[in-house]
Amino acid sequence: MQARQTQRGPGWSRQADPQALSSNGAGIDYHAPCRRNAFEPTALFDVAGRLFLADGPININQVNATARAKSARDSKPAVLVDLPNYMWNHATKYWWESQASRDWRFRRYPNHDLLSGKVLGTPWTAPVWKKLLRLPELTWLLDHRIGGQVLFPAAGYIAMAVEAAFRMGQLRGFIDQNLQVHNVAYRLRNVTFMKAMVLEEGTDQRIMLTLTPEDERADS
């Protein structure tokens, strides 16, 4: 248990040296209610608070009591009720939000079974989608077997590209906002499937789709 010493009285010049107390091994935590160049009530309340935290013999209610209260029980916080309304100034906007946060708060499209959702923060001029394929969630893929292996169908790639093109077209104003994905005609060119994607039960497969302009001068 650590001993505590509290000096009473205005004699700040008689303060003990905490370093000397520590070097002598006294183990005394020293606090003075009056200190040089310090506002006296602040120093006094500081000592009272430290004694209360140290479970010292102090009546904290009496410390917090107002001068007009007859006792600590009668002391209640005073509330100012006649202050003028604060003049709020909303001319300057300090709110800053990242593109990823705006994408999350104002997301328009639900997650697609194959496409999922757009990667937060990627621009609609070159959007990116990422999906983690799990066979238990897409059981219809189990029916697409070749040679005993479950392969991701070529129609799935085309469906992803069509859905992604539709969403990007609507968000960039190329497609009417009232149309659905099946109301728009699409033309696919130079479609090549370089390698089959094998799906295994119990193993997740990550797929990503990126739409980029045909060249730096095009907006498609």
Backbone as CSV, one residue per row, in Angstrom:
resi,resn,N_x,N_y,N_z,CA_x,CA_y,CA_z,C_x,C_y,C_z
1,MET,0.848,-1.192,0.000,0.000,0.000,0.000,0.880,1.238,0.000
2,GLN,0.580,2.200,-0.835,1.403,3.395,-0.970,0.904,4.481,-0.033
3,ALA,1.828,5.091,0.713,1.469,6.176,1.621,1.257,7.457,0.841
4,ARG,0.368,8.309,1.352,0.073,9.564,0.685,0.175,10.695,1.700
5,GLN,0.800,11.775,1.300,0.979,12.930,2.163,0.345,14.133,1.495
6,THR,-0.477,14.872,2.251,-1.111,16.084,1.757,-0.721,17.241,2.657
7,GLN,-0.169,18.273,2.069,0.231,19.456,2.823,-0.931,20.431,2.884
8,ARG,-1.231,20.953,4.058,-2.278,21.944,4.229,-1.660,23.275,4.621
9,GLY,-2.303,24.350,4.163,-1.779,25.671,4.477,-1.166,26.320,3.260
10,PRO,-0.925,27.631,3.325,-0.446,28.377,2.161,1.051,28.298,1.942
11,GLY,1.750,27.553,2.740,3.209,27.594,2.666,3.768,26.761,1.542
12,TRP,3.678,27.275,0.298,4.219,26.515,-0.832,5.725,26.374,-0.740
13,SER,6.369,27.307,0.020,7.829,27.240,0.130,8.272,26.056,0.969
14,ARG,7.332,25.474,1.758,7.691,24.345,2.610,7.347,23.009,1.956
15,GLN,7.071,23.028,0.659,6.730,21.783,-0.011,7.889,20.799,0.063
16,ALA,7.526,19.546,0.244,8.548,18.500,0.251,9.012,18.233,-1.171
17,ASP,10.204,17.733,-1.281,10.782,17.411,-2.578,10.365,15.988,-2.950
18,PRO,9.487,15.810,-3.978,9.058,14.447,-4.346,10.217,13.558,-4.729
19,GLN,11.265,14.136,-5.353,12.410,13.323,-5.749,13.151,12.810,-4.522
20,ALA,13.232,13.676,-3.488,13.899,13.240,-2.262,13.103,12.146,-1.571
21,LEU,11.761,12.285,-1.574,10.938,11.249,-0.963,11.115,9.917,-1.672
22,SER,11.210,9.969,-3.006,11.360,8.736,-3.771,12.720,8.102,-3.531
23,SER,13.774,8.938,-3.458,15.117,8.400,-3.278,15.310,7.791,-1.898
24,ASN,14.559,8.287,-0.912,14.673,7.738,0.439,13.865,6.470,0.626
25,GLY,13.132,6.080,-0.439,12.368,4.845,-0.342,11.122,4.965,0.491
26,ALA,10.649,6.199,0.708,9.470,6.365,1.555,8.207,5.901,0.859
27,GLY,8.180,5.926,-0.490,7.001,5.494,-1.230,5.806,6.387,-0.989
28,ILE,6.043,7.676,-0.834,4.973,8.621,-0.524,4.567,9.360,-1.791
29,ASP,3.263,9.378,-2.059,2.713,10.143,-3.174,2.317,11.510,-2.629
30,TYR,3.068,12.544,-2.984,2.931,13.859,-2.362,2.136,14.801,-3.260
31,HIS,1.172,15.534,-2.667,0.397,16.543,-3.377,0.191,17.737,-2.456
32,ALA,0.299,18.938,-3.013,0.124,20.162,-2.235,-1.064,20.943,-2.772
33,PRO,-1.954,21.441,-1.899,-3.115,22.205,-2.364,-2.773,23.624,-2.788
34,CYS,-1.561,24.093,-2.476,-1.130,25.427,-2.888,0.200,25.287,-3.619
35,ARG,0.242,25.816,-4.827,1.459,25.722,-5.621,1.766,27.079,-6.230
36,ARG,3.031,27.323,-6.445,3.453,28.588,-7.030,2.918,28.709,-8.461
37,ASN,2.464,29.910,-8.790,1.960,30.230,-10.133,0.778,29.351,-10.532
38,ALA,-0.002,28.929,-9.575,-1.180,28.108,-9.860,-2.395,28.734,-9.198
39,PHE,-3.536,28.671,-9.872,-4.787,29.179,-9.318,-5.181,28.293,-8.143
40,GLU,-5.311,28.869,-6.949,-5.451,28.076,-5.730,-6.647,27.125,-5.753
41,PRO,-7.855,27.567,-6.163,-8.969,26.599,-6.186,-8.699,25.403,-7.086
42,THR,-8.019,25.636,-8.207,-7.716,24.520,-9.107,-6.801,23.512,-8.435
43,ALA,-5.757,23.999,-7.755,-4.845,23.097,-7.060,-5.554,22.358,-5.933
44,LEU,-6.457,23.045,-5.237,-7.182,22.421,-4.133,-8.103,21.315,-4.635
45,PHE,-8.818,21.589,-5.723,-9.703,20.568,-6.287,-8.899,19.399,-6.858
46,ASP,-7.707,19.693,-7.364,-6.861,18.620,-7.881,-6.484,17.647,-6.769
47,VAL,-6.125,18.176,-5.605,-5.772,17.319,-4.472,-6.985,16.522,-4.005
48,ALA,-8.157,17.187,-3.946,-9.367,16.486,-3.520,-9.703,15.344,-4.469
49,GLY,-9.562,15.593,-5.762,-9.841,14.534,-6.723,-8.881,13.373,-6.610
50,ARG,-7.601,13.670,-6.389,-6.616,12.594,-6.246,-6.876,11.766,-4.986
51,LEU,-7.286,12.431,-3.899,-7.621,11.693,-2.686,-8.836,10.797,-2.901
52,PHE,-9.814,11.297,-3.644,-11.009,10.495,-3.913,-10.665,9.268,-4.751
53,LEU,-9.806,9.452,-5.775,-9.402,8.323,-6.614,-8.576,7.307,-5.836
54,ALA,-7.855,7.793,-4.820,-7.038,6.893,-4.000,-7.823,6.304,-2.840
55,ASP,-9.162,6.508,-2.848,-10.019,5.993,-1.777,-9.622,6.586,-0.427
56,GLY,-9.280,7.882,-0.451,-8.908,8.561,0.775,-10.123,9.049,1.549
57,PRO,-9.926,9.478,2.787,-11.037,9.943,3.639,-11.486,11.350,3.239
58,ILE,-12.297,11.447,2.201,-12.754,12.751,1.734,-14.206,12.640,1.289
59,ASN,-14.986,13.663,1.584,-16.390,13.723,1.187,-16.462,14.472,-0.141
60,ILE,-16.521,13.728,-1.237,-16.491,14.366,-2.552,-17.750,15.173,-2.807
61,ASN,-18.878,14.795,-2.182,-20.106,15.582,-2.335,-19.948,16.963,-1.707
62,GLN,-19.254,17.017,-0.583,-19.013,18.306,0.056,-18.071,19.157,-0.788
63,VAL,-17.125,18.513,-1.447,-16.206,19.246,-2.314,-16.955,19.873,-3.479
64,ASN,-17.909,19.144,-4.039,-18.650,19.629,-5.198,-19.833,20.517,-4.830
65,ALA,-20.112,20.674,-3.554,-21.263,21.475,-3.133,-21.025,22.949,-3.439
66,THR,-22.094,23.665,-3.742,-21.995,25.099,-4.000,-21.971,25.866,-2.690
67,ALA,-21.521,27.110,-2.759,-21.385,27.919,-1.543,-22.737,28.253,-0.930
68,ARG,-23.800,28.322,-1.754,-25.111,28.701,-1.241,-25.877,27.524,-0.656
69,ALA,-25.391,26.298,-0.873,-26.109,25.130,-0.369,-25.871,24.969,1.123
70,LYS,-26.925,24.612,1.846,-26.797,24.394,3.278,-26.047,23.104,3.575
71,SER,-26.153,22.138,2.681,-25.447,20.873,2.861,-25.161,20.291,1.489
72,ALA,-24.344,19.234,1.463,-24.021,18.594,0.187,-25.260,17.997,-0.454
73,ARG,-26.235,17.560,0.368,-27.454,16.970,-0.166,-28.299,18.013,-0.888
74,ASP,-28.252,19.265,-0.424,-29.051,20.323,-1.040,-28.406,20.894,-2.295
75,SER,-27.162,20.541,-2.547,-26.455,21.107,-3.692,-26.859,20.382,-4.969
76,LYS,-27.360,21.121,-5.942,-27.743,20.565,-7.230,-27.093,21.393,-8.332
77,PRO,-26.758,20.779,-9.436,-26.152,21.546,-10.539,-27.095,22.638,-11.020
78,ALA,-26.534,23.808,-11.265,-27.329,24.927,-11.765,-27.404,24.855,-13.278
79,VAL,-28.590,25.081,-13.825,-28.819,25.018,-15.259,-29.192,26.405,-15.764
80,LEU,-28.482,26.863,-16.777,-28.796,28.148,-17.382,-29.884,27.944,-18.430
81,VAL,-31.000,28.656,-18.262,-32.140,28.466,-19.160,-32.440,29.703,-19.991
82,ASP,-31.701,30.779,-19.784,-32.018,32.018,-20.481,-30.919,32.442,-21.448
83,LEU,-30.081,31.484,-21.881,-29.043,31.834,-22.835,-29.650,32.009,-24.228
84,PRO,-29.127,32.919,-25.028,-29.652,33.091,-26.398,-29.306,31.884,-27.259
85,ASN,-30.096,31.671,-28.303,-29.839,30.571,-29.230,-28.504,30.775,-29.928
86,TYR,-27.808,29.653,-30.136,-26.514,29.725,-30.804,-26.723,29.989,-32.289
87,MET,-25.959,30.930,-32.827,-26.090,31.296,-34.236,-25.250,30.337,-35.080
88,TRP,-25.885,29.246,-35.504,-25.174,28.262,-36.316,-24.874,28.826,-37.692
89,ASN,-23.674,28.568,-38.159,-23.252,29.037,-39.472,-22.941,27.819,-40.338
90,HIS,-23.821,27.553,-41.297,-23.652,26.396,-42.176,-23.106,26.794,-43.547
91,ALA,-22.553,27.999,-43.642,-22.051,28.461,-44.938,-20.849,27.640,-45.396
92,THR,-20.011,27.228,-44.447,-18.828,26.435,-44.775,-19.095,24.970,-44.476
93,LYS,-18.854,24.112,-45.441,-19.072,22.679,-45.287,-17.745,21.994,-44.997
94,TYR,-17.672,21.311,-43.857,-16.442,20.646,-43.447,-16.494,19.141,-43.688
95,TRP,-17.627,18.642,-44.173,-17.778,17.212,-44.395,-16.973,16.782,-45.615
96,TRP,-16.179,15.731,-45.442,-15.454,15.135,-46.561,-15.717,13.642,-46.545
97,GLU,-16.004,13.102,-47.708,-16.345,11.686,-47.804,-15.624,11.079,-48.993
98,SER,-15.092,9.906,-48.800,-14.370,9.227,-49.870,-15.354,8.651,-50.885
99,GLN,-14.828,8.329,-52.065,-15.661,7.733,-53.105,-16.171,6.367,-52.672
100,ALA,-15.360,5.619,-51.944,-15.794,4.305,-51.467,-16.987,4.430,-50.529
101,SER,-16.967,5.439,-49.647,-18.088,5.642,-48.732,-19.348,6.043,-49.485
102,ARG,-19.216,6.911,-50.492,-20.388,7.308,-51.283,-20.942,6.119,-52.061
103,ASP,-20.060,5.272,-52.594,-20.528,4.083,-53.308,-21.344,3.180,-52.393
104,TRP,-20.922,3.067,-51.139,-21.626,2.195,-50.198,-22.970,2.793,-49.788
105,ARG,-22.994,4.082,-49.508,-24.232,4.701,-49.031,-25.276,4.846,-50.134
106,PHE,-24.836,5.081,-51.374,-25.773,5.330,-52.467,-25.755,4.205,-53.505
107,ARG,-25.417,3.001,-53.070,-25.401,1.884,-54.017,-26.813,1.665,-54.571
108,ARG,-26.875,1.505,-55.868,-28.167,1.446,-56.548,-28.579,0.028,-56.894
109,TYR,-27.623,-0.813,-57.220,-27.945,-2.139,-57.726,-27.696,-3.200,-56.653
110,PRO,-28.547,-4.215,-56.614,-28.304,-5.319,-55.670,-27.164,-6.200,-56.166
111,ASN,-26.677,-7.053,-55.281,-25.616,-7.977,-55.671,-26.138,-8.978,-56.696
112,HIS,-25.349,-9.176,-57.729,-25.675,-10.140,-58.782,-25.082,-11.495,-58.407
113,ASP,-25.767,-12.591,-58.778,-25.290,-13.928,-58.407,-23.875,-14.196,-58.901
114,LEU,-23.548,-13.707,-60.081,-22.226,-13.945,-60.656,-21.338,-12.713,-60.596
115,LEU,-21.949,-11.546,-60.719,-21.172,-10.305,-60.771,-20.895,-9.740,-59.386
116,SER,-21.788,-9.990,-58.442,-21.732,-9.412,-57.100,-21.870,-7.899,-57.201
117,GLY,-21.109,-7.131,-56.425,-21.205,-5.679,-56.439,-19.909,-5.044,-56.890
118,LYS,-20.019,-3.787,-57.331,-18.828,-3.071,-57.790,-17.872,-2.848,-56.623
119,VAL,-16.591,-2.969,-56.898,-15.581,-2.706,-55.877,-15.683,-1.243,-55.465
120,LEU,-15.850,-1.000,-54.172,-16.050,0.355,-53.679,-14.855,1.233,-54.012
121,GLY,-15.143,2.419,-54.539,-14.093,3.378,-54.842,-13.624,3.360,-56.277
122,THR,-13.923,2.308,-57.033,-13.518,2.288,-58.441,-14.468,3.160,-59.249
123,PRO,-13.961,3.959,-60.188,-14.821,4.889,-60.935,-15.675,4.146,-61.951
124,TRP,-16.807,4.762,-62.315,-17.677,4.158,-63.310,-17.112,4.287,-64.716
125,THR,-16.047,5.051,-64.905,-15.378,5.072,-66.203,-14.573,3.797,-66.437
126,ALA,-14.156,3.136,-65.368,-13.443,1.856,-65.456,-13.789,1.032,-64.222
127,PRO,-15.038,0.591,-64.100,-15.471,-0.109,-62.888,-14.901,-1.521,-62.803
128,VAL,-14.836,-2.015,-61.562,-14.331,-3.358,-61.290,-15.337,-4.064,-60.386
129,TRP,-15.630,-5.314,-60.724,-16.490,-6.151,-59.893,-15.685,-7.353,-59.407
130,LYS,-15.996,-7.783,-58.200,-15.292,-8.932,-57.624,-16.314,-9.852,-56.973
131,LYS,-16.150,-11.142,-57.223,-17.094,-12.131,-56.705,-16.335,-13.352,-56.215
132,LEU,-16.779,-13.902,-55.088,-16.227,-15.137,-54.554,-17.262,-16.232,-54.780
133,LEU,-16.985,-17.101,-55.742,-17.932,-18.157,-56.102,-17.862,-19.301,-55.100
134,ARG,-19.025,-19.677,-54.588,-19.142,-20.829,-53.697,-20.257,-21.723,-54.236
135,LEU,-19.930,-22.955,-54.533,-20.912,-23.864,-55.121,-22.141,-24.080,-54.242
136,PRO,-22.025,-24.152,-52.908,-23.250,-24.305,-52.110,-24.228,-23.145,-52.267
137,GLU,-23.735,-21.964,-52.663,-24.617,-20.817,-52.853,-25.189,-20.767,-54.268
138,LEU,-24.528,-21.421,-55.227,-24.974,-21.441,-56.625,-25.050,-22.897,-57.072
139,THR,-26.024,-23.600,-56.531,-26.102,-25.047,-56.770,-26.386,-25.384,-58.228
140,TRP,-26.963,-24.443,-58.995,-27.261,-24.742,-60.400,-25.992,-24.930,-61.228
141,LEU,-24.857,-24.420,-60.729,-23.601,-24.626,-61.447,-23.157,-26.088,-61.407
142,LEU,-23.648,-26.849,-60.433,-23.268,-28.260,-60.335,-23.766,-29.070,-61.523
143,ASP,-24.783,-28.563,-62.221,-25.320,-29.290,-63.375,-24.467,-29.111,-64.629
144,HIS,-23.528,-28.160,-64.595,-22.686,-27.935,-65.776,-21.384,-28.710,-65.594
145,ARG,-21.452,-29.990,-65.934,-20.305,-30.886,-65.766,-19.835,-31.375,-67.125
146,ILE,-18.527,-31.405,-67.262,-17.901,-31.958,-68.466,-16.775,-32.878,-68.008
147,GLY,-16.899,-34.152,-68.365,-15.886,-35.117,-67.943,-15.812,-35.275,-66.441
148,GLY,-16.935,-35.101,-65.753,-16.954,-35.253,-64.301,-16.535,-34.017,-63.532
149,GLN,-16.088,-32.968,-64.217,-15.670,-31.735,-63.554,-16.729,-30.650,-63.735
150,VAL,-16.901,-29.845,-62.697,-17.831,-28.720,-62.766,-17.090,-27.539,-63.379
151,LEU,-17.579,-27.066,-64.524,-16.954,-25.947,-65.221,-17.878,-24.738,-65.188
152,PHE,-17.265,-23.581,-65.038,-18.047,-22.347,-65.109,-18.490,-22.156,-66.555
153,PRO,-19.795,-21.996,-66.819,-20.278,-21.955,-68.204,-19.881,-20.672,-68.918
154,ALA,-19.706,-20.788,-70.242,-19.379,-19.613,-71.049,-20.506,-18.593,-71.001
155,ALA,-21.748,-19.074,-70.907,-22.876,-18.150,-70.808,-22.790,-17.302,-69.541
156,GLY,-22.141,-17.838,-68.498,-21.973,-17.063,-67.273,-21.083,-15.856,-67.486
157,TYR,-20.001,-16.028,-68.254,-19.130,-14.894,-68.563,-19.888,-13.823,-69.346
158,ILE,-20.687,-14.265,-70.320,-21.433,-13.308,-71.139,-22.472,-12.579,-70.295
159,ALA,-23.146,-13.313,-69.399,-24.139,-12.679,-68.528,-23.485,-11.628,-67.633
160,MET,-22.287,-11.911,-67.145,-21.575,-10.937,-66.321,-21.227,-9.691,-67.117
161,ALA,-20.730,-9.877,-68.339,-20.348,-8.729,-69.167,-21.558,-7.877,-69.518
162,VAL,-22.689,-8.526,-69.842,-23.902,-7.783,-70.200,-24.412,-6.987,-69.002
163,GLU,-24.467,-7.612,-67.833,-24.952,-6.913,-66.635,-24.036,-5.749,-66.274
164,ALA,-22.728,-5.951,-66.371,-21.783,-4.881,-66.052,-21.912,-3.724,-67.034
165,ALA,-22.052,-4.038,-68.338,-22.200,-2.981,-69.339,-23.492,-2.203,-69.128
166,PHE,-24.557,-2.905,-68.748,-25.831,-2.231,-68.498,-25.723,-1.267,-67.318
167,ARG,-25.125,-1.707,-66.229,-25.010,-0.848,-65.049,-24.130,0.364,-65.330
168,MET,-23.011,0.153,-65.999,-22.147,1.279,-66.315,-22.843,2.242,-67.268
169,GLY,-23.591,1.703,-68.248,-24.296,2.568,-69.187,-25.352,3.421,-68.515
170,GLN,-26.076,2.856,-67.559,-27.087,3.640,-66.846,-26.453,4.710,-65.971
171,LEU,-25.409,4.353,-65.241,-24.784,5.316,-64.336,-24.090,6.437,-65.088
172,ARG,-23.684,6.199,-66.329,-23.018,7.244,-67.104,-23.967,7.946,-68.066
173,GLY,-25.242,7.572,-68.049,-26.235,8.276,-68.840,-26.399,7.791,-70.260
174,PHE,-25.799,6.651,-70.623,-25.931,6.126,-71.982,-27.219,5.329,-72.167
175,ILE,-27.782,4.816,-71.085,-28.982,3.989,-71.127,-30.052,4.656,-70.275
176,ASP,-31.282,4.645,-70.769,-32.392,5.264,-70.051,-32.549,4.639,-68.665
177,GLN,-32.827,5.492,-67.672,-32.906,5.031,-66.291,-34.110,4.123,-66.038
178,ASN,-35.128,4.191,-66.893,-36.337,3.402,-66.679,-36.263,2.012,-67.306
179,LEU,-35.215,1.727,-68.054,-35.091,0.435,-68.726,-34.475,-0.604,-67.798
180,GLN,-34.791,-1.870,-68.083,-34.193,-2.994,-67.386,-33.136,-3.631,-68.285
181,VAL,-32.328,-4.506,-67.688,-31.223,-5.090,-68.437,-31.719,-5.884,-69.641
182,HIS,-32.919,-6.487,-69.554,-33.434,-7.291,-70.663,-34.147,-6.443,-71.713
183,ASN,-34.249,-5.121,-71.498,-34.895,-4.248,-72.479,-33.906,-3.607,-73.442
184,VAL,-32.629,-3.910,-73.298,-31.583,-3.264,-74.086,-30.916,-4.306,-74.974
185,ALA,-30.580,-3.905,-76.207,-29.876,-4.796,-77.134,-28.369,-4.628,-76.955
186,TYR,-27.636,-5.728,-77.057,-26.191,-5.713,-76.855,-25.513,-6.380,-78.045
187,ARG,-24.330,-5.896,-78.367,-23.526,-6.496,-79.427,-22.173,-6.881,-78.840
188,LEU,-21.822,-8.152,-78.993,-20.558,-8.668,-78.479,-19.626,-8.949,-79.646
189,ARG,-18.373,-8.492,-79.509,-17.390,-8.702,-80.564,-16.111,-9.281,-79.972
190,ASN,-15.449,-10.096,-80.782,-14.141,-10.653,-80.407,-14.194,-11.346,-79.042
191,VAL,-15.190,-12.188,-78.855,-15.331,-12.932,-77.599,-14.476,-14.193,-77.679
192,THR,-13.575,-14.348,-76.742,-12.682,-15.504,-76.724,-12.614,-16.064,-75.307
193,PHE,-12.735,-17.374,-75.180,-12.603,-18.050,-73.891,-11.271,-18.787,-73.906
194,MET,-10.298,-18.221,-73.209,-8.936,-18.734,-73.282,-8.763,-20.038,-72.502
195,LYS,-9.452,-20.161,-71.372,-9.239,-21.322,-70.514,-10.490,-21.570,-69.691
196,ALA,-10.823,-22.837,-69.503,-11.992,-23.184,-68.699,-11.673,-23.021,-67.213
197,MET,-12.673,-22.597,-66.451,-12.496,-22.436,-65.009,-13.191,-23.593,-64.301
198,VAL,-12.406,-24.411,-63.629,-12.924,-25.578,-62.921,-13.345,-25.156,-61.515
199,LEU,-14.545,-25.565,-61.131,-15.070,-25.264,-59.801,-15.067,-26.539,-58.972
200,GLU,-14.540,-26.443,-57.766,-14.469,-27.597,-56.880,-15.282,-27.326,-55.625
201,GLU,-15.989,-28.349,-55.178,-16.778,-28.216,-53.959,-15.843,-28.071,-52.756
202,GLY,-16.181,-27.124,-51.888,-15.350,-26.858,-50.716,-14.232,-25.875,-50.974
203,THR,-14.084,-25.421,-52.219,-13.040,-24.457,-52.565,-13.684,-23.230,-53.196
204,ASP,-13.377,-22.061,-52.659,-13.913,-20.817,-53.200,-13.082,-20.371,-54.400
205,GLN,-13.761,-19.825,-55.389,-13.097,-19.347,-56.598,-13.374,-17.854,-56.752
206,ARG,-12.330,-17.056,-56.800,-12.487,-15.612,-56.937,-12.435,-15.220,-58.409
207,ILE,-13.423,-14.440,-58.830,-13.451,-13.943,-60.201,-13.596,-12.431,-60.156
208,MET,-12.979,-11.768,-61.118,-13.045,-10.315,-61.214,-13.376,-9.924,-62.643
209,LEU,-14.130,-8.851,-62.786,-14.479,-8.331,-64.101,-14.174,-6.841,-64.116
210,THR,-13.471,-6.400,-65.143,-13.095,-4.990,-65.278,-13.532,-4.479,-66.637
211,LEU,-14.182,-3.331,-66.658,-14.553,-2.676,-67.904,-13.617,-1.493,-68.123
212,THR,-12.972,-1.471,-69.264,-12.065,-0.374,-69.601,-12.445,0.184,-70.966
213,PRO,-12.178,1.475,-71.215,-12.475,2.056,-72.533,-11.709,1.330,-73.636
214,GLU,-12.304,1.322,-74.825,-11.656,0.654,-75.958,-10.307,1.282,-76.260
215,ASP,-10.204,2.595,-76.121,-8.928,3.295,-76.197,-9.048,4.534,-75.330
216,GLU,-7.978,5.265,-75.161,-7.966,6.417,-74.257,-8.879,7.537,-74.721
217,ARG,-9.253,7.567,-76.003,-10.113,8.628,-76.513,-11.580,8.254,-76.455
218,ALA,-11.882,6.978,-76.223,-13.273,6.534,-76.244,-13.862,6.603,-74.850
219,ASP,-15.167,6.725,-74.790,-15.881,6.762,-73.522,-16.707,5.508,-73.306
220,SER,-16.543,4.488,-74.103,-17.355,3.286,-73.981,-16.649,2.264,-73.116
